[in-house]
Short mmCIF file of N, CA and C in Angstrom, two decimals:
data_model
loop_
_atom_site.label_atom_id
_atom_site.label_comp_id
_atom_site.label_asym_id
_atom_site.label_seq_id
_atom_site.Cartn_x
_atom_site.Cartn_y
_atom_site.Cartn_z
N UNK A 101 3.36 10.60 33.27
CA UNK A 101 4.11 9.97 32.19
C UNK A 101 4.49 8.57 32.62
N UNK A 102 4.39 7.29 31.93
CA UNK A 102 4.25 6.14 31.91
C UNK A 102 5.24 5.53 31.28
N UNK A 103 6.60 5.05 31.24
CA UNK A 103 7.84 4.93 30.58
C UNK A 103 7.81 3.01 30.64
N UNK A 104 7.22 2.59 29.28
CA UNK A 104 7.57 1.24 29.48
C UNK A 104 8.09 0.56 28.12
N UNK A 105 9.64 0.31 28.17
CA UNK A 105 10.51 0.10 27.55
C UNK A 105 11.07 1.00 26.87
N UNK A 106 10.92 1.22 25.31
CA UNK A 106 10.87 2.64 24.59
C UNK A 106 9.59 3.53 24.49
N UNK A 107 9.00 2.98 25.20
CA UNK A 107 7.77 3.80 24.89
C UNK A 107 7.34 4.38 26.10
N UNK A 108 7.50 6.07 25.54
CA UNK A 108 6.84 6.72 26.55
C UNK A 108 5.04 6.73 26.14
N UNK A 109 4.66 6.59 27.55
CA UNK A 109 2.75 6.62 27.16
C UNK A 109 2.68 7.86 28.17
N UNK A 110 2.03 8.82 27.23
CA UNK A 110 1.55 9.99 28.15
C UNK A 110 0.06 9.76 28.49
N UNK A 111 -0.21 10.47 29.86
CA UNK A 111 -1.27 10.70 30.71
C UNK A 111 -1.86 11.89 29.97
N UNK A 112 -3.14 12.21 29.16
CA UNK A 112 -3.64 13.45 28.64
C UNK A 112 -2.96 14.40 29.76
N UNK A 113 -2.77 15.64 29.43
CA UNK A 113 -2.80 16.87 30.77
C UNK A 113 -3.09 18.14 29.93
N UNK A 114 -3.95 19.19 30.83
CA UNK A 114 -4.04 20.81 29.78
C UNK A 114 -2.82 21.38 30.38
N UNK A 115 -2.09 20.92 31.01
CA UNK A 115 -1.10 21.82 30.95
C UNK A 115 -0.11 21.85 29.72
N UNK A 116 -0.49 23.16 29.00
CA UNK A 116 -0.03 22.69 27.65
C UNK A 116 1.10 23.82 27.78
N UNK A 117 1.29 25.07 28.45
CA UNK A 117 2.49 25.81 28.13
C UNK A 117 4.07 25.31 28.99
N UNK A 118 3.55 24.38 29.12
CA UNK A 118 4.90 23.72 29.59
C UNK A 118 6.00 22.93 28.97
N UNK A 119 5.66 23.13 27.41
CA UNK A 119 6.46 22.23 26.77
C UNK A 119 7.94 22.94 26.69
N UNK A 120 8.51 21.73 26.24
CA UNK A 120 10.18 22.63 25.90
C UNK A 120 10.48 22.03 24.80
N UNK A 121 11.20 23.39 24.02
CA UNK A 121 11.49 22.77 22.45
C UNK A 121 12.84 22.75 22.65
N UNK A 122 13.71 21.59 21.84
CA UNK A 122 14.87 21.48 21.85
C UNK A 122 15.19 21.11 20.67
N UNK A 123 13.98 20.48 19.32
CA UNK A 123 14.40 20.15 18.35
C UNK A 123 14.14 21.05 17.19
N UNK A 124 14.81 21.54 16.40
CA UNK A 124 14.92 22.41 15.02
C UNK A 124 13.70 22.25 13.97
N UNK A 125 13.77 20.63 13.83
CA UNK A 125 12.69 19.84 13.11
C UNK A 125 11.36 20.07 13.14
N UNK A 126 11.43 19.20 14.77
CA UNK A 126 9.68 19.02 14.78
C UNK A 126 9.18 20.05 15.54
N UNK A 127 8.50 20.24 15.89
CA UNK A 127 7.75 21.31 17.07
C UNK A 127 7.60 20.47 17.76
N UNK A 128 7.25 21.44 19.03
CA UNK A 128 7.32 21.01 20.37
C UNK A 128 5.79 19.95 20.71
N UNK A 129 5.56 19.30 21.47
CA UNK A 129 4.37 18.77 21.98
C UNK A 129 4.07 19.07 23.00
N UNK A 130 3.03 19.95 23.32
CA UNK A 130 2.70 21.08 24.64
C UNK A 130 1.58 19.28 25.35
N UNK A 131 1.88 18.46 24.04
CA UNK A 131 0.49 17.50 24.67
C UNK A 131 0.96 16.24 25.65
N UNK A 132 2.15 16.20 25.17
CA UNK A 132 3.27 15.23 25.79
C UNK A 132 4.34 16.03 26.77
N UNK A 133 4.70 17.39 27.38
CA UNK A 133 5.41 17.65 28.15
C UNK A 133 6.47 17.31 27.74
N UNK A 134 7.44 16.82 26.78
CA UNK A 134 8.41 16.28 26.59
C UNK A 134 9.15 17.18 25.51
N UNK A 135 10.50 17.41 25.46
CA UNK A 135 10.72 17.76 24.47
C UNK A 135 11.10 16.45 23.53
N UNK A 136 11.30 16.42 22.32
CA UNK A 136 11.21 15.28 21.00
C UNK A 136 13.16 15.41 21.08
N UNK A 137 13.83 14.01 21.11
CA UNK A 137 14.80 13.67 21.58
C UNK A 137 15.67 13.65 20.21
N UNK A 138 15.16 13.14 19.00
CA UNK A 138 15.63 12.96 17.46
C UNK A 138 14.74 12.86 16.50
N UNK A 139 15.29 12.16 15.59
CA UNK A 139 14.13 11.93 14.53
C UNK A 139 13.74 10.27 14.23
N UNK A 140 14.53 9.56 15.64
CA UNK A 140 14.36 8.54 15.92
C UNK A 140 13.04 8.12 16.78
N UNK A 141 12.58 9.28 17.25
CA UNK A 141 11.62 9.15 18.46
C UNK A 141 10.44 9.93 17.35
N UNK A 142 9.14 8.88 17.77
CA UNK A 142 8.00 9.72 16.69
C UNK A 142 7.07 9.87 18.13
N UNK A 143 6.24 11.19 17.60
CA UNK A 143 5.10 10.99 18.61
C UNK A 143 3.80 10.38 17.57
N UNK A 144 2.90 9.72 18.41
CA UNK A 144 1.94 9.29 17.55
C UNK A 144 0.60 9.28 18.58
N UNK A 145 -0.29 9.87 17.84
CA UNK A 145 -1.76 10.36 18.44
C UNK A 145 -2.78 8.65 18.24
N UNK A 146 -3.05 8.28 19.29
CA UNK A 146 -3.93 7.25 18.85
C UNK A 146 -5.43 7.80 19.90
N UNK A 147 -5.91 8.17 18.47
CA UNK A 147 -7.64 8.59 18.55
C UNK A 147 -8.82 7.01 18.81
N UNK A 148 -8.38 6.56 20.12
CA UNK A 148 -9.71 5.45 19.77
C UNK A 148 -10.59 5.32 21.28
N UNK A 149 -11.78 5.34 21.09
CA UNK A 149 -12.44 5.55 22.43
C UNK A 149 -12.61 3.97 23.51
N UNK A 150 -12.39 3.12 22.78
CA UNK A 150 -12.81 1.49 22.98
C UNK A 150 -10.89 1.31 23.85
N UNK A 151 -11.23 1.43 25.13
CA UNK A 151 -9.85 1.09 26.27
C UNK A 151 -9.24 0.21 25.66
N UNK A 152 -9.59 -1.00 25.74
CA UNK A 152 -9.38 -2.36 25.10
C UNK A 152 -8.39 -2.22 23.42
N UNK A 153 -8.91 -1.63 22.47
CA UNK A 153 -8.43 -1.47 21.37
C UNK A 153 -6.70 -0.31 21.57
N UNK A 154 -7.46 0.79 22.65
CA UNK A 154 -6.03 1.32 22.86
C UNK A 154 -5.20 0.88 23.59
N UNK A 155 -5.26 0.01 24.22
CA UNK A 155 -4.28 -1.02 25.09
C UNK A 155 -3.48 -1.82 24.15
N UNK A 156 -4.64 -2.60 23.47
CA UNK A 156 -3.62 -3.53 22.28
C UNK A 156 -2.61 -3.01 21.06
N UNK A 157 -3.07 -1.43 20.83
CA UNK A 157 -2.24 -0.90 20.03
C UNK A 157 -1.21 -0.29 20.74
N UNK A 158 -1.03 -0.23 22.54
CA UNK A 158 -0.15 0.05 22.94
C UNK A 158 0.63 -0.98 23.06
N UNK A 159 0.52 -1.98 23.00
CA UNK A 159 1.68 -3.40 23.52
C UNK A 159 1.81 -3.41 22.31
N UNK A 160 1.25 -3.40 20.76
CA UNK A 160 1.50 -4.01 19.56
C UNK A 160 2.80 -2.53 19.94
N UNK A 161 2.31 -1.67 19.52
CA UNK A 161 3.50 -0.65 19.48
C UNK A 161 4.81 -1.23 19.94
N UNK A 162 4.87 -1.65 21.61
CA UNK A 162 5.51 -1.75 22.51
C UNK A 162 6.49 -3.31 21.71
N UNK A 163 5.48 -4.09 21.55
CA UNK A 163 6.19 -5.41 21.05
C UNK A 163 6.74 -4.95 19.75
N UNK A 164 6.53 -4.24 19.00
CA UNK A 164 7.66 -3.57 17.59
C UNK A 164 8.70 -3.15 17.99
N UNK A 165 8.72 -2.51 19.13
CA UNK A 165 9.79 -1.82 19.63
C UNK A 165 10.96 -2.09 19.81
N UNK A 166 10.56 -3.63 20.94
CA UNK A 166 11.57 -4.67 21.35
C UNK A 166 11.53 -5.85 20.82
N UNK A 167 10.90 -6.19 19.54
CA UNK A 167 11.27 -7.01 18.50
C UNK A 167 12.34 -6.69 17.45
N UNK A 168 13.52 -8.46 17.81
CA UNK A 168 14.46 -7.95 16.96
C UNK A 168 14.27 -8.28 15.41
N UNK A 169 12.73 -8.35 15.14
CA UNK A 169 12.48 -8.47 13.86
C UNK A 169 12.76 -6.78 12.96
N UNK A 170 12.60 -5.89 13.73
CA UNK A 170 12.32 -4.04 13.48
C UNK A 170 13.56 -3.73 13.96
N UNK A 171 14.74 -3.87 13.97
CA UNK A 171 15.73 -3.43 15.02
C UNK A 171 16.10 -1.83 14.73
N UNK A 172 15.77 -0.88 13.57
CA UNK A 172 15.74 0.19 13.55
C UNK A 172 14.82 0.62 13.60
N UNK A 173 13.87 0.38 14.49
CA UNK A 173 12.68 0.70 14.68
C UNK A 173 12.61 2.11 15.61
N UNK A 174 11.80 3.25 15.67
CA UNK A 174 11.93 4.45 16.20
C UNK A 174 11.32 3.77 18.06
N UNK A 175 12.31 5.24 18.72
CA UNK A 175 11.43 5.06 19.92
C UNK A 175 9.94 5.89 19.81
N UNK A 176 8.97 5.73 20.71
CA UNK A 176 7.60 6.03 20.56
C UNK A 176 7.17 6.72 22.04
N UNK A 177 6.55 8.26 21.60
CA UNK A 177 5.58 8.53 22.66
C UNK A 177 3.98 8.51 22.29
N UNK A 178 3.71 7.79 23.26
CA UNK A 178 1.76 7.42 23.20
C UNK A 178 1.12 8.27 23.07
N UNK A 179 0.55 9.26 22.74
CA UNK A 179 -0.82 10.32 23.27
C UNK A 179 -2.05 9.78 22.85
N UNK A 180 -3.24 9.14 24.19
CA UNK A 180 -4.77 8.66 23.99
C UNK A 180 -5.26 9.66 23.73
N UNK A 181 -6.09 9.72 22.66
CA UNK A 181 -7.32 10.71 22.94
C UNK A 181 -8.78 9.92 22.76
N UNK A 182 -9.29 9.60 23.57
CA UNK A 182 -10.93 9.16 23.76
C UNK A 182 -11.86 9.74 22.58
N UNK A 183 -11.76 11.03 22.74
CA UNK A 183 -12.98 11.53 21.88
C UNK A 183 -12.35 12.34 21.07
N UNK A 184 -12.70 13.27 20.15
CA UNK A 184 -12.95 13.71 19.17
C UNK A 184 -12.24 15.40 19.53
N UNK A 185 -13.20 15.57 20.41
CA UNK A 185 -12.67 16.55 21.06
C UNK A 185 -11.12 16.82 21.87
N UNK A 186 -11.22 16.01 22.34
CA UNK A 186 -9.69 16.19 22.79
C UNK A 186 -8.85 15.65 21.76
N UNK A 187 -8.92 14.59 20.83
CA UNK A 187 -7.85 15.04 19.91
C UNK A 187 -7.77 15.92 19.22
N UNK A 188 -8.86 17.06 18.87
CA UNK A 188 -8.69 18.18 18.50
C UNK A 188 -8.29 19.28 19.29
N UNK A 189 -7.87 19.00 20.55
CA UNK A 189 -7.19 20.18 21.27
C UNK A 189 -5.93 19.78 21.13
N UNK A 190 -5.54 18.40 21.18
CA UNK A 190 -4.34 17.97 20.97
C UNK A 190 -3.67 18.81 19.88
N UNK A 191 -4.06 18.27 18.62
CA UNK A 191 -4.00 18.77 17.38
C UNK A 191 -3.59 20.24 17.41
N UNK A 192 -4.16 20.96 17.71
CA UNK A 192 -3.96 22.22 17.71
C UNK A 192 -2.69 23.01 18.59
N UNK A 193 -2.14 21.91 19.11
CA UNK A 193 -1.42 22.52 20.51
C UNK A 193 0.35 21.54 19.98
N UNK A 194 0.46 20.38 19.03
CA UNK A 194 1.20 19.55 18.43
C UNK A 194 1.28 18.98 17.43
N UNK A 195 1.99 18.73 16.47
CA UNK A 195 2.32 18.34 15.52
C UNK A 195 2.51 17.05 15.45
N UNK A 196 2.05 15.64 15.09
CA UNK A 196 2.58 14.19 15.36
C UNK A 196 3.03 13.80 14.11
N UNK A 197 3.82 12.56 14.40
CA UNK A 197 4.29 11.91 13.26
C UNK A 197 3.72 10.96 12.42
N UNK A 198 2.29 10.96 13.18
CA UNK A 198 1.33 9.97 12.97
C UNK A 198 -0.31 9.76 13.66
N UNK A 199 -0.57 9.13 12.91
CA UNK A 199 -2.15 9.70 13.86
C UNK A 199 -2.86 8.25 13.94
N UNK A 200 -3.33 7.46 14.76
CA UNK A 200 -4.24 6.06 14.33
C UNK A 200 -5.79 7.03 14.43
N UNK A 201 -6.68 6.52 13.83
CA UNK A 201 -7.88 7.16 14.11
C UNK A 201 -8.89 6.18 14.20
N UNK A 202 -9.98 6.23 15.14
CA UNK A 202 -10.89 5.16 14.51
C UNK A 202 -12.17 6.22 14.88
N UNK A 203 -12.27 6.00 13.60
CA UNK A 203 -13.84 6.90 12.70
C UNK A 203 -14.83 7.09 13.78
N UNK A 204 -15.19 5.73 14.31
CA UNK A 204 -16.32 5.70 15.18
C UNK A 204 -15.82 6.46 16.74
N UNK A 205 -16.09 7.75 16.88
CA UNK A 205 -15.86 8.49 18.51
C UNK A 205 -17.65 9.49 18.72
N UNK A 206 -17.57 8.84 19.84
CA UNK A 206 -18.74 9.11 20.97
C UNK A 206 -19.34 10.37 20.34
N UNK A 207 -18.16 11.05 20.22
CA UNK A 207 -18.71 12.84 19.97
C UNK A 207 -18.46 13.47 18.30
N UNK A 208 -18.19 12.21 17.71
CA UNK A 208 -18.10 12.06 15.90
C UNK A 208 -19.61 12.60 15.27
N UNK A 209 -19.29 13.35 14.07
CA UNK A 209 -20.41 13.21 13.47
C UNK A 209 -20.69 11.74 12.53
N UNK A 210 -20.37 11.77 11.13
CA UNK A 210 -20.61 10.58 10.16
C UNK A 210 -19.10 10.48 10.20
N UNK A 211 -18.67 9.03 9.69
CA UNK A 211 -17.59 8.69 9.67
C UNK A 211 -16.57 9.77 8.37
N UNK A 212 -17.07 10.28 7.60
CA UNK A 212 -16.25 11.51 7.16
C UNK A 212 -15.92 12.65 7.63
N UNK A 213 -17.39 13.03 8.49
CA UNK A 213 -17.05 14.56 8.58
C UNK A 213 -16.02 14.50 10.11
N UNK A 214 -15.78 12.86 11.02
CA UNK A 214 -15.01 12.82 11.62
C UNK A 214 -13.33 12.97 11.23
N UNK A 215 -13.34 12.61 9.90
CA UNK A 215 -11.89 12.22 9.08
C UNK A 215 -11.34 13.56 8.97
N UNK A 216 -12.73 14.42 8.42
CA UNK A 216 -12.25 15.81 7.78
C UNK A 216 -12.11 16.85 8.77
N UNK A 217 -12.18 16.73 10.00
CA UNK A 217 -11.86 17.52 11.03
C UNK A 217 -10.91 16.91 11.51
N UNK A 218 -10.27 15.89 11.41
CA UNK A 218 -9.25 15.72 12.16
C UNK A 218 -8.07 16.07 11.30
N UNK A 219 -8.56 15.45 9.78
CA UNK A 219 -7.24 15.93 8.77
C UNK A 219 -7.47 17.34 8.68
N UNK A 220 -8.57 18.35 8.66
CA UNK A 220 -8.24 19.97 8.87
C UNK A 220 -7.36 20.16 9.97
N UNK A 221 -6.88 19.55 10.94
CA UNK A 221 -6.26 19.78 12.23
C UNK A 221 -4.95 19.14 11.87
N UNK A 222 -4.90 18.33 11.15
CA UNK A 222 -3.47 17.61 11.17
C UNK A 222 -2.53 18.23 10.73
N UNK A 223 -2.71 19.32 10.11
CA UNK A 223 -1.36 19.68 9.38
C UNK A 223 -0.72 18.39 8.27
N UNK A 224 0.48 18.34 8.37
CA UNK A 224 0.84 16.71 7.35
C UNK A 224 0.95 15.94 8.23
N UNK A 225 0.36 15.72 9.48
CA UNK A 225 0.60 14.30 10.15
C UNK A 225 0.03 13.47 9.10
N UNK A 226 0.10 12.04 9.17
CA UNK A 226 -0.39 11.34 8.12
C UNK A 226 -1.16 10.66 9.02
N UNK A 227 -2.62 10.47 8.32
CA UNK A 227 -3.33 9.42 9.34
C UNK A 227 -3.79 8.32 8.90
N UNK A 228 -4.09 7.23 9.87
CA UNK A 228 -3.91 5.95 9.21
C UNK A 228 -5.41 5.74 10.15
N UNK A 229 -6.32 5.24 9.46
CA UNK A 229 -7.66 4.73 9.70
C UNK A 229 -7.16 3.43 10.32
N UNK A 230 -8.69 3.25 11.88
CA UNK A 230 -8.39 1.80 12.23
C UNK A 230 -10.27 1.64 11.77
N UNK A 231 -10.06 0.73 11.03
CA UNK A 231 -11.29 0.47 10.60
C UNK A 231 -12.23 -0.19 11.09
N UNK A 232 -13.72 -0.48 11.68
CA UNK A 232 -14.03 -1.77 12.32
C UNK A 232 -14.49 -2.70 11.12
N UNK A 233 -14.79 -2.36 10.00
CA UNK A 233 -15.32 -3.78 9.19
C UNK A 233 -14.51 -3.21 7.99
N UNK A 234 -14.39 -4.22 6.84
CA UNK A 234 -13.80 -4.27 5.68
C UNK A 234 -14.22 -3.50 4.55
N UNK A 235 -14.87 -2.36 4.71
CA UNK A 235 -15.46 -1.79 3.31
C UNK A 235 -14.66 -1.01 2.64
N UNK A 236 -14.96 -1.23 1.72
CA UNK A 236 -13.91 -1.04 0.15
C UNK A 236 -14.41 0.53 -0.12
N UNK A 237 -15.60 0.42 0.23
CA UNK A 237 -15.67 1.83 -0.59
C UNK A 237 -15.88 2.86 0.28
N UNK A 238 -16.02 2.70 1.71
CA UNK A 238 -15.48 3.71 2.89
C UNK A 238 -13.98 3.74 2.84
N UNK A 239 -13.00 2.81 2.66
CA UNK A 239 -11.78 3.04 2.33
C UNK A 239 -11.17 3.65 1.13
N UNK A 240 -11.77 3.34 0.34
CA UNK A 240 -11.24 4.14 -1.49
C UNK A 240 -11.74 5.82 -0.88
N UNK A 241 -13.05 6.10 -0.49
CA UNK A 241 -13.07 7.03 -0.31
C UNK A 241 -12.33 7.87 0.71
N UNK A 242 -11.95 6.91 1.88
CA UNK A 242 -11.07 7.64 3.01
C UNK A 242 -9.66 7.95 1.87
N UNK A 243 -9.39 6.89 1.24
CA UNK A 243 -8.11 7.50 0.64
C UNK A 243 -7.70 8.42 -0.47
N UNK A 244 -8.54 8.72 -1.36
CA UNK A 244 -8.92 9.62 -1.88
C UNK A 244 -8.96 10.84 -1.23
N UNK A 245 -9.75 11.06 0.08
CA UNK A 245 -9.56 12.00 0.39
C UNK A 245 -8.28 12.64 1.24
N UNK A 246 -7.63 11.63 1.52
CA UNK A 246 -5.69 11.93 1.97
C UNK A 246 -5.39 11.00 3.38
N UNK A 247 -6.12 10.06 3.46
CA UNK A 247 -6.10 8.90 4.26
C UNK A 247 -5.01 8.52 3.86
N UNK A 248 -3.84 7.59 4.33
CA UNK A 248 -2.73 7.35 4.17
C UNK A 248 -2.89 5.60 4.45
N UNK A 249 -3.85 5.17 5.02
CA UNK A 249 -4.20 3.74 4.78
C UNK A 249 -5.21 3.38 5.94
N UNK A 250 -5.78 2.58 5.59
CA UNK A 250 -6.95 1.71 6.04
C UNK A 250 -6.70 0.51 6.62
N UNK A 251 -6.77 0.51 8.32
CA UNK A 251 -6.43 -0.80 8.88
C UNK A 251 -7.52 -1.49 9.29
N UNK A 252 -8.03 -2.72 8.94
CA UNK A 252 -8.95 -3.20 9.71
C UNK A 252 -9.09 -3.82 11.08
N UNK A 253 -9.19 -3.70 11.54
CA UNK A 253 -9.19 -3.86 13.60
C UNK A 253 -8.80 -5.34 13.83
N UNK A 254 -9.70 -6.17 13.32
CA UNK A 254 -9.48 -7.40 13.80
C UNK A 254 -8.38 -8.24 12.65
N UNK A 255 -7.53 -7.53 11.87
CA UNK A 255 -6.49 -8.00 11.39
C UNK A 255 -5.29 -7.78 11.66
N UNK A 256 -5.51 -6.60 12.21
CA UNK A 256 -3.77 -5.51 13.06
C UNK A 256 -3.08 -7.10 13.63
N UNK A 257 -2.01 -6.97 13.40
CA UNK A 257 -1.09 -7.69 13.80
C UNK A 257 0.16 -6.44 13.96
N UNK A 258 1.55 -6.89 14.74
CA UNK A 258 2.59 -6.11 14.77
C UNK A 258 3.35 -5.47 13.47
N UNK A 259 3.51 -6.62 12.75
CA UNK A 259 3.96 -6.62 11.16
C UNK A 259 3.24 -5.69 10.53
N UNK A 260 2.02 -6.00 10.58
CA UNK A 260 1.04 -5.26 9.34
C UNK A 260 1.24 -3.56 10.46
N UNK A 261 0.78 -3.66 11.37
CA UNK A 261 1.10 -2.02 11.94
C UNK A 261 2.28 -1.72 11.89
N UNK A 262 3.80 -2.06 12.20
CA UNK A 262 4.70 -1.43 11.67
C UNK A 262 4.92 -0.98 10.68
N UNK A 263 4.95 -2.31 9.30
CA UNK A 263 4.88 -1.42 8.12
C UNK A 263 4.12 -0.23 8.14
N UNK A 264 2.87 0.27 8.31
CA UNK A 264 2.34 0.64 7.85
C UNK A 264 2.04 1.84 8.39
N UNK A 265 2.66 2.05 9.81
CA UNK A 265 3.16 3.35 10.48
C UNK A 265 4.66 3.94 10.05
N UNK A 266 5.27 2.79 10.00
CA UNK A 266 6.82 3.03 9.19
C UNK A 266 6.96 3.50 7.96
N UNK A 267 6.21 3.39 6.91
CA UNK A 267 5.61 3.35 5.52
C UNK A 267 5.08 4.83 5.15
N UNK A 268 4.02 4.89 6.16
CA UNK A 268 3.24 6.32 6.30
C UNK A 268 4.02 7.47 6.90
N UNK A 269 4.92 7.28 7.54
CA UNK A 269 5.94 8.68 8.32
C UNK A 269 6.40 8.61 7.07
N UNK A 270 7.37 7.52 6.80
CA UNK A 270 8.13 7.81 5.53
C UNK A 270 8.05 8.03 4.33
N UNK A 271 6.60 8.51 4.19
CA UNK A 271 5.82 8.78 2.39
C UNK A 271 5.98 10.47 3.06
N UNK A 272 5.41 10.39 3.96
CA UNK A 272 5.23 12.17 4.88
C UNK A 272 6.30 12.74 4.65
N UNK A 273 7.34 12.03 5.12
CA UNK A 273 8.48 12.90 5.18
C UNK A 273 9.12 13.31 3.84
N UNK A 274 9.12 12.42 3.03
CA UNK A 274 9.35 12.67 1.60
C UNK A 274 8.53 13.71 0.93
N UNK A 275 7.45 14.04 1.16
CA UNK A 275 6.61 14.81 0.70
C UNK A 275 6.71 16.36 1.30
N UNK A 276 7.21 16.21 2.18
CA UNK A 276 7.23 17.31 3.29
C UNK A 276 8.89 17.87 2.53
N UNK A 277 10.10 17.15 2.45
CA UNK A 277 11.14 17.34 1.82
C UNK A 277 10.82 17.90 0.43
N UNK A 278 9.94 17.27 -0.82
CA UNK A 278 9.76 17.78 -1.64
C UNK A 278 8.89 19.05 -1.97
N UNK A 279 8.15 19.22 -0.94
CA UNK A 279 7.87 20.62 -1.00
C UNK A 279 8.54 21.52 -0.22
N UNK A 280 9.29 21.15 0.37
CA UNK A 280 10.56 21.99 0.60
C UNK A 280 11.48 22.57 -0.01
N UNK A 281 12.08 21.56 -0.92
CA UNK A 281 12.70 22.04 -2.41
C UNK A 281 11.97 22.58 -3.53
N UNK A 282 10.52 22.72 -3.15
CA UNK A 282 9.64 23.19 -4.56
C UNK A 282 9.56 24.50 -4.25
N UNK A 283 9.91 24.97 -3.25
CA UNK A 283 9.82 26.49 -2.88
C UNK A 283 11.35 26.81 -2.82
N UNK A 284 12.27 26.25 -3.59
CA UNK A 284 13.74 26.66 -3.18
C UNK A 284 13.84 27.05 -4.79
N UNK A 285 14.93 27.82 -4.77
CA UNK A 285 15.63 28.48 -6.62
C UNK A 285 16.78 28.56 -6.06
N UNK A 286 17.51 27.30 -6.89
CA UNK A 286 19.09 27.69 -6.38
C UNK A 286 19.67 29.02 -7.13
N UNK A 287 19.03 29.80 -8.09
CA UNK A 287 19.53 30.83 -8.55
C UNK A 287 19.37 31.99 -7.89
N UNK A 288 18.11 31.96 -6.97
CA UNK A 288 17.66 33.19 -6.50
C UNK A 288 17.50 32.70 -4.98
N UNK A 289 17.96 31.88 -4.35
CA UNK A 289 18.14 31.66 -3.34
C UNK A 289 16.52 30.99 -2.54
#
């Protein structure tokens, strides 16, 4: 485990029955070793195989953090996953608050049937595409199918990724609340 500023960056590990739950809310992350501190702290899965791209989305993270442009900004734990595969063990073993994905992984089939195995695994994490080129109609269709937004790579800036991780928990969570109350009868309990 890698602690730099608010951001914890976890080291992958299978030691997955080691987690400890302490929060009511979220479930535990057997993938991060950690138990989840509030609802201030998100975990977020960033699926990208290119080192380079997951580095810069770790400092962009990192620089949101301790920018007093965001000052209620959540603390953050990292989880890399390289391939395809291991974010699908991830997946299965944790619940995130967020997911970056980028379509293109080593061990991907077509850029959908990568989307649709990861959103079969997500539960309501919400996932946010990192896109490498601008197409309109790989994006209409990612979102259509429950994509939560379409980032293009060489435009990510801090701004545009905060909103838009900040934006996406907080459509989730609302949705997650309202079907919470859609299964409630205040008459019948």
């Amino acid at each position: 485990l890698l602690i730099r500023g608010s951001v914890r960056i976890r080291v992958p590990s299978t030691k997955f029955s080691e987690a400890v739950y302490l929060s009511g809310e979220i479930p535990p992350c057997a993938a991060t070793n950690q138990p989840v501190a509030d609802s201030k702290t998100i975990q977020l899965l960033i699926i990208e195989d290119d080192p380079e791209e997951e580095e810069f989305l770790r400092q962009a993270v990192n620089e949101i953090i301790e920018s007093p442009e965001w000052p209620n900004w959540y603390t953050c734990e990292l989880i890399p996953a390289a391939t395809l595969a291991e974010a699908l063990e991830f997946l299965q073993e944790c619940r995130f608050d967020a997911i970056l994905l980028n379509l293109s992984l080593p061990d991907g089939e077509t850029l959908l049937a990568t989307f649709a195995k990861i959103q079969s695994s997500a539960g309501s994490s919400p996932i946010l595409i990192l896109a490498d080129s601008d197409d309109e109609n790989l994006a209409h269709t990612l979102l259509r199918h429950g994509a939560q937004d379409v980032l293009i790579k060489s435009q990510i800036d801090c701004d545009t990724l905060a909103r838009a991780l900040r934006y996406a928990i907080e459509r989730q969570r609302r949705v997650n609340a309202l079907e919470a109350i859609s299964f409630f009868d205040e008459l019948t309990g």
